[in-house]
Amino acid sequence: MEFNLPGRAIFGFIACIFLVLCPVNAYFGQPLLHGADNRFDRMGEARIDTFEIQNGSVVLDIILENAEYEEELWLLDFQPYDFDLANPPIVTADGGKLVAANTGSCSNVFSDKVFDENTGFYVDGYLPSAPGDKDLFTSYQHGALGFETDDKGVSIREDRVQFTGGLDTFLNCTDTSGNNVWERNVYSESIQFNTTLYVTNVRPKNTADGESGISYIQSHIILYWRLIRTAIARFIITSTERLRPIFEYAIVRPIYVDGDVSKGPEREKTEVELSFKTISGSDTVMAVYDDGSLAYTPERIGNSLWYVKEDPKEVTVYFNPTTSVADIYINGESVPICPSASSGASQIGTMMCGLFGKTADDVSPTTASPSSTYAITNLDCGGAGSFADCTYDIGTSADCSAGSIAVTCEPLEPADLPKSCHDYLQQAKRVGITLTDGLYDIDLGDTRFQVYCDMTRNGGGWTLILTTEGQDGFDATTLTSLNRLSPSLVSDYSILGVADLIKDTSDGDNFRYRIESGQRGQDGGIWEAPIAHDLFSSTPQATTNIDIFGDFEVDLTDNGGPQNIVPYVGTGDSLLTTGRTEFADNFGTVVCTCSGTSYDPAPWLDEDVQPGILWYWFKEDRSEPTSGTLHQVSYEEPMLAPTCDFTEYPDKCTQTWTYTVILNVDDTNIDSQMPVDANGEFEVSYQTFQCPDLRNSVTIDCEYVNVPLAVIGAQVTLQTVVQIVDETKDKPIVKLKSMYGTDPAVDLRDGARGVQHLEVITLETHFFPEFLRENLEMELTLFMVCVGDGYRDHPDGCFNATVDERYVAYLHPEFFYESATLVDPNDVSQGYIKYDADSVETPKQALDSHEYVHDPDIHRSVFTNRALSAVAQLYTITNVFKLVPRNEPETTQATVITATTLAPNDTNNGTGGGRRRRDVALTKRDLKEEAKAAQTTNHVFQFAGCPDGSEFDLENKDCLCVEKNEVYSTETFKCEAIGSRIIPDDDISAGRVAVAENIAILASLFTFFVVNLILHT
């Protein structure tokens, strides 16, 4: 039954904040005999009072207005009231009861409560004790002021339900199906989680009878947690004049747990890609990265370098623990090993195996792969004391005139083997090797044990623990160890008896398991459980569903497939099941004795077509490879160093270097919306090589030069902003991505160096949340510059400056801005001051350019800075933007990296006893109105003022040289003699002198910042 609510019954978060009427429904067990339901005429509101992060903790404070003498219950849950129609929160059987188990893990139904008209859960005095059996809310309090009459004449008491605690507690909320209630979106520059909180006011049909049924009104609000990280390059220095660096860029990217999309993003880790150039002193000198020298020194305690994901190409000798083969890898690719002469093969094998303290078991000829990009050619270890003393060239398989060899060493001791498939995967990440699916040897209790590993799907690192094919392949005695020494994807196989021994080598808190049927990746799912749970037990253990696929996802009833239970020993014919004992049809069974039935191999899913085969895999949490089980040695090689480019500097070798690192990032002890800048310095060391013919990219005859290492240090600021908001307060924000002048390597914020008169400055801004970029882009409508720092913190920025203190560099014909300043401070009814194109002065100079760049989704404004005074002062830039429809070819439109619903509930259209899928459409929002709100960001940089020998021209905003034979140079930013040839100082681009300059100008008083004031449509 649906009806229109009276005015007082309008409640919910959107209604009470934006006065937008939300459609709501009242649901009844049976039609009422009377013609109208006035049960909700006297009703208060529910609203979020606080939702933010304070000192690293999430604070959620919800006000529930309890109407005096009204029989009612406010119910907070992350699933709709009718999520499971067979098991509602309030049952009418046995006199009526509030059932905690019929609500999600984070509801405010902390415990069961029997209906009682005097002391039950509908009465004004009901005060549940938090947290009870639930995980989220830590406090439930009656209003301290008691009941007070509001402006509608209703006697109201403001009760409070609160949560204060860690983000992980919040993000681990589940519904009654055990599914996580959060949906996540991972973008290129941010991570976003959102969930829907349902607020329901429930009232009994008969206040004296708990069995007569209920009515309820329900509304909802969407909550968002958003993490935005930006890398800002500050400066770069070098320890020697032999090698000068130029910073190119720093990019931050989110990463996934174990590289597995289904496991979600790592909030406390991030990927940073750094790129810079080095310029040597001549065209015969090149740099070669000193292996393993990249170091990161953070200023913020809690940040650290986890591992280097990518550095320059190198030669890596890798000992395969399973095959005992010593391979050589270049850039993650196994390459042919080609001796200079076949007679030297034995000595090569001795040297390679000796790297790992082993002898060579076999060195035999093999066939070099013609598709290999590289090959180790002319390898000669004659007279070498170790493999490092061997000589070789780097060519291709075509250069292997004496053939190629395979080197097999004495096997490793079992204790030196990885402990699981995931252990192998973590090692491969460290050496840049891509692993394939197949058989791997692991250490199982100091015994070499072979398992089958899936290294390519769902992040890789999955250990196969059971395959069941056909009917009756197992019985109770063979279930744990059938064919345990012969891992197979196509026939019956089980290592259930030792699976927990492998799992328990984990250094993490959880493990995941995956069950699939028919074909790999078909009709199954992925679940997560605490590490203390068993992969094979005699009792059911609850788990959390992470992903489902195939028929299981589409149309199965509640008992028509696997449940959120770790496989356990069933009853009767079910040898191994995930089903519930109360379900007679046994769906969710993995292994059974099923002869004489149509199930093949077991009643896994309620469907007509039987899969014929099932697989059971697991992957334990593991943050690091097991110590002592990674066997590799790397060598930097001049022939693999970046080639020299002579385009920009014709007489010098310019090389471009790119590094990718994974950092541990501490985002605790921060507050909502407040950016936390974590400075850190990356240091990289380089060897020097003399090469006679670098112009032709010939590096085979390069020779090492015995001089001190060249150390390059780059300071990078990792800026972290955490937003935690509800949908009613969410709005677009604009952030400055970068601000740079003649040297793009130096971000000008926070006084990195001074800004000169007539220096070209580039501002790059971007807006959040990122999903808006799928349909919208930024259009500049005003660019204004003013002198003085009094406008920095005012939302109207340069609009408060006098005309003499400011100038306009760009004005859009459709410019409009409603300020934050009242027309009459004493009369709110007159509204706020409004500006349009006719009320702003004519631009005195034009921007050099402004445009929205779709890749990488930034707005770029370029302007030539003009002095507003002779001496250093504070400047303010005010930018006004509006959001307009995105205008780009569809082939390049920005997209979400991943969009995953963490709670893929079963559905049967909300009928019967099924569970209703959370309405993902609720998360799609229209921010048209919010996009008009003012957006402000402030940024600071320094200006050196007019140079010596010049004076300031106020009218033309110019620095004029006093001497008649001198003019102001836009290359040196000084007064130079007319006719002189100005040559830029190379040391400035090197960064070394720039750092000294940075320190020298710290006393300068000029500060410059941007105020991005408004986005409107």
Short mmCIF file of C-alpha atoms in Angstrom, two decimals, residues 3-201:
data_model
loop_
_atom_site.label_atom_id
_atom_site.label_comp_id
_atom_site.label_asym_id
_atom_site.label_seq_id
_atom_site.Cartn_x
_atom_site.Cartn_y
_atom_site.Cartn_z
CA PHE A 3 0.13 6.76 0.24
CA ASN A 4 1.06 10.44 0.37
CA LEU A 5 2.66 11.49 3.62
CA PRO A 6 1.39 14.41 5.69
CA GLY A 7 3.91 17.19 6.11
CA ARG A 8 5.20 16.05 9.49
CA ALA A 9 5.80 12.56 8.22
CA ILE A 10 8.40 13.74 5.74
CA PHE A 11 11.68 12.55 7.15
CA GLY A 12 15.03 11.28 6.02
CA PHE A 13 18.24 12.93 5.23
CA ILE A 14 17.57 14.51 1.88
CA ALA A 15 14.22 15.88 2.98
CA CYS A 16 15.40 17.43 6.21
CA ILE A 17 18.45 19.08 4.70
CA PHE A 18 17.49 20.04 1.17
CA LEU A 19 13.72 20.08 1.60
CA VAL A 20 13.38 17.64 -1.25
CA LEU A 21 10.45 15.28 -0.81
CA CYS A 22 11.58 11.68 -1.17
CA PRO A 23 9.02 9.08 -2.26
CA VAL A 24 8.47 6.64 0.57
CA ASN A 25 6.22 3.64 1.05
CA ALA A 26 4.21 2.20 3.92
CA TYR A 27 3.98 -1.54 3.88
CA PHE A 28 1.25 -3.60 5.51
CA GLY A 29 0.82 -7.28 6.16
CA GLN A 30 -2.90 -7.15 5.24
CA PRO A 31 -5.17 -4.39 3.89
CA LEU A 32 -6.64 -2.18 6.62
CA LEU A 33 -10.38 -2.09 7.18
CA HIS A 34 -10.55 1.68 7.54
CA GLY A 35 -10.03 3.99 4.62
CA ALA A 36 -6.99 6.00 5.72
CA ASP A 37 -3.84 5.35 7.75
CA ASN A 38 -3.01 8.24 10.04
CA ARG A 39 -0.53 6.21 12.06
CA PHE A 40 2.37 8.47 11.02
CA ASP A 41 0.72 11.85 11.49
CA ARG A 42 2.86 12.57 14.55
CA MET A 43 6.41 11.65 13.64
CA GLY A 44 9.81 13.19 14.10
CA GLU A 45 12.79 13.15 11.78
CA ALA A 46 15.99 11.16 11.48
CA ARG A 47 19.15 12.91 10.37
CA ILE A 48 22.91 12.66 10.40
CA ASP A 49 24.38 15.21 12.77
CA THR A 50 28.05 14.29 12.28
CA PHE A 51 29.84 12.15 9.75
CA GLU A 52 33.54 12.86 9.57
CA ILE A 53 37.02 11.72 10.48
CA GLN A 54 38.48 13.16 13.65
CA ASN A 55 42.09 12.37 14.48
CA GLY A 56 41.96 9.25 12.32
CA SER A 57 38.71 7.86 13.76
CA VAL A 58 35.36 7.71 11.96
CA VAL A 59 32.61 9.58 13.82
CA LEU A 60 29.01 8.85 12.82
CA ASP A 61 26.33 10.56 14.94
CA ILE A 62 22.68 10.05 14.01
CA ILE A 63 19.76 11.88 15.64
CA LEU A 64 16.47 10.00 15.92
CA GLU A 65 13.52 12.15 16.95
CA ASN A 66 11.26 10.08 19.17
CA ALA A 67 7.66 11.34 19.28
CA GLU A 68 6.24 11.22 22.81
CA TYR A 69 3.41 8.72 23.46
CA GLU A 70 3.78 7.28 19.95
CA GLU A 71 4.42 3.53 19.72
CA GLU A 72 7.38 3.49 17.32
CA LEU A 73 10.84 2.04 16.67
CA TRP A 74 13.63 3.69 14.70
CA LEU A 75 15.61 1.01 12.91
CA LEU A 76 19.01 1.72 11.30
CA ASP A 77 20.43 -0.90 8.96
CA PHE A 78 22.51 -1.20 5.79
CA GLN A 79 19.86 -3.34 4.12
CA PRO A 80 16.18 -2.57 3.44
CA TYR A 81 13.60 -3.64 5.97
CA ASP A 82 12.22 -6.15 3.44
CA PHE A 83 15.67 -7.50 2.50
CA ASP A 84 14.60 -10.99 3.56
CA LEU A 85 10.81 -11.24 3.54
CA ALA A 86 10.89 -14.62 5.27
CA ASN A 87 12.95 -13.23 8.15
CA PRO A 88 11.98 -9.59 8.84
CA PRO A 89 13.49 -7.64 11.75
CA ILE A 90 10.16 -7.76 13.60
CA VAL A 91 8.36 -11.10 13.56
CA THR A 92 4.72 -11.53 14.56
CA ALA A 93 4.87 -15.17 15.65
CA ASP A 94 4.80 -16.15 19.34
CA GLY A 95 3.52 -12.78 20.49
CA GLY A 96 5.87 -10.64 18.41
CA LYS A 97 9.62 -10.10 18.69
CA LEU A 98 12.48 -7.87 17.54
CA VAL A 99 15.16 -10.22 16.14
CA ALA A 100 18.76 -9.01 15.98
CA ALA A 101 19.86 -11.88 13.69
CA ASN A 102 17.40 -10.67 11.03
CA THR A 103 19.31 -7.40 10.65
CA GLY A 104 22.80 -6.70 9.32
CA SER A 105 25.99 -6.81 11.36
CA CYS A 106 25.99 -3.02 11.77
CA SER A 107 22.34 -2.31 12.61
CA ASN A 108 21.09 -0.69 15.81
CA VAL A 109 19.17 -3.85 16.79
CA PHE A 110 21.74 -4.89 19.35
CA SER A 111 19.81 -7.81 20.84
CA ASP A 112 16.48 -9.62 20.70
CA LYS A 113 13.51 -8.04 22.45
CA VAL A 114 10.09 -9.56 23.04
CA PHE A 115 6.99 -7.45 22.35
CA ASP A 116 5.48 -5.93 25.48
CA GLU A 117 3.04 -3.04 25.36
CA ASN A 118 4.51 -1.56 28.55
CA THR A 119 8.24 -2.34 28.42
CA GLY A 120 8.86 -3.46 24.83
CA PHE A 121 10.76 -1.95 21.93
CA TYR A 122 7.97 0.44 20.82
CA VAL A 123 7.68 2.42 24.07
CA ASP A 124 9.37 5.77 24.78
CA GLY A 125 11.52 4.28 27.53
CA TYR A 126 13.13 1.62 25.32
CA LEU A 127 16.92 2.07 25.51
CA PRO A 128 18.93 -0.75 23.88
CA SER A 129 22.44 -1.44 25.13
CA ALA A 130 25.13 -0.92 22.46
CA PRO A 131 26.90 -2.65 20.85
CA GLY A 132 25.35 -5.94 21.97
CA ASP A 133 25.69 -8.52 19.19
CA LYS A 134 26.47 -5.92 16.53
CA ASP A 135 29.71 -4.46 15.22
CA LEU A 136 29.22 -0.75 14.54
CA PHE A 137 27.31 1.59 16.83
CA THR A 138 29.04 2.13 20.14
CA SER A 139 26.42 4.27 21.89
CA TYR A 140 22.65 4.74 22.05
CA GLN A 141 21.45 7.60 24.27
CA HIS A 142 18.16 9.26 25.04
CA GLY A 143 18.10 13.02 24.54
CA ALA A 144 19.48 14.82 27.59
CA LEU A 145 16.80 17.56 27.41
CA GLY A 146 13.93 15.09 27.36
CA PHE A 147 10.76 15.83 25.36
CA GLU A 148 10.28 19.32 23.93
CA THR A 149 7.57 20.65 21.66
CA ASP A 150 8.83 21.51 18.19
CA ASP A 151 7.47 24.11 15.75
CA LYS A 152 4.90 21.60 14.50
CA GLY A 153 3.44 21.06 17.93
CA VAL A 154 4.87 17.56 18.31
CA SER A 155 6.61 16.62 21.56
CA ILE A 156 10.02 15.34 20.48
CA ARG A 157 13.06 13.83 22.22
CA GLU A 158 16.33 13.79 20.25
CA ASP A 159 17.93 10.38 20.80
CA ARG A 160 21.44 9.73 19.51
CA VAL A 161 23.00 6.65 17.96
CA GLN A 162 26.77 6.99 17.59
CA PHE A 163 29.81 5.21 16.24
CA THR A 164 33.38 6.23 16.95
CA GLY A 165 36.10 3.88 15.79
CA GLY A 166 38.36 2.65 13.03
CA LEU A 167 37.52 2.74 9.35
CA ASP A 168 38.07 -1.01 8.97
CA THR A 169 35.18 -1.68 11.38
CA PHE A 170 32.94 0.49 9.23
CA LEU A 171 34.04 -1.02 5.92
CA ASN A 172 33.52 -4.58 7.21
CA CYS A 173 29.74 -4.21 7.72
CA THR A 174 27.73 -7.05 6.18
CA ASP A 175 24.07 -7.81 5.53
CA THR A 176 22.26 -10.89 6.80
CA SER A 177 23.56 -12.85 3.81
CA GLY A 178 27.10 -12.21 4.99
CA ASN A 179 27.85 -9.95 2.03
CA ASN A 180 29.75 -6.72 2.46
CA VAL A 181 27.43 -3.72 2.15
CA TRP A 182 29.91 -1.38 0.47
CA GLU A 183 30.32 -0.73 -3.23
CA ARG A 184 33.74 0.45 -4.38
CA ASN A 185 35.01 2.44 -7.34
CA VAL A 186 38.72 2.70 -8.05
CA TYR A 187 39.72 5.60 -10.28
CA SER A 188 43.09 6.71 -11.55
CA GLU A 189 43.49 9.33 -8.79
CA SER A 190 41.12 8.25 -6.04
CA ILE A 191 39.39 5.37 -4.30
CA GLN A 192 35.73 5.63 -3.37
CA PHE A 193 33.50 3.41 -1.21
CA ASN A 194 29.78 4.01 -0.84
CA THR A 195 26.95 2.31 0.97
CA THR A 196 23.27 2.90 1.63
CA LEU A 197 22.02 3.37 5.20
CA TYR A 198 18.29 2.64 5.50
CA VAL A 199 16.31 4.44 8.20
CA THR A 200 12.94 2.90 9.02
CA ASN A 201 10.21 4.07 11.38
#
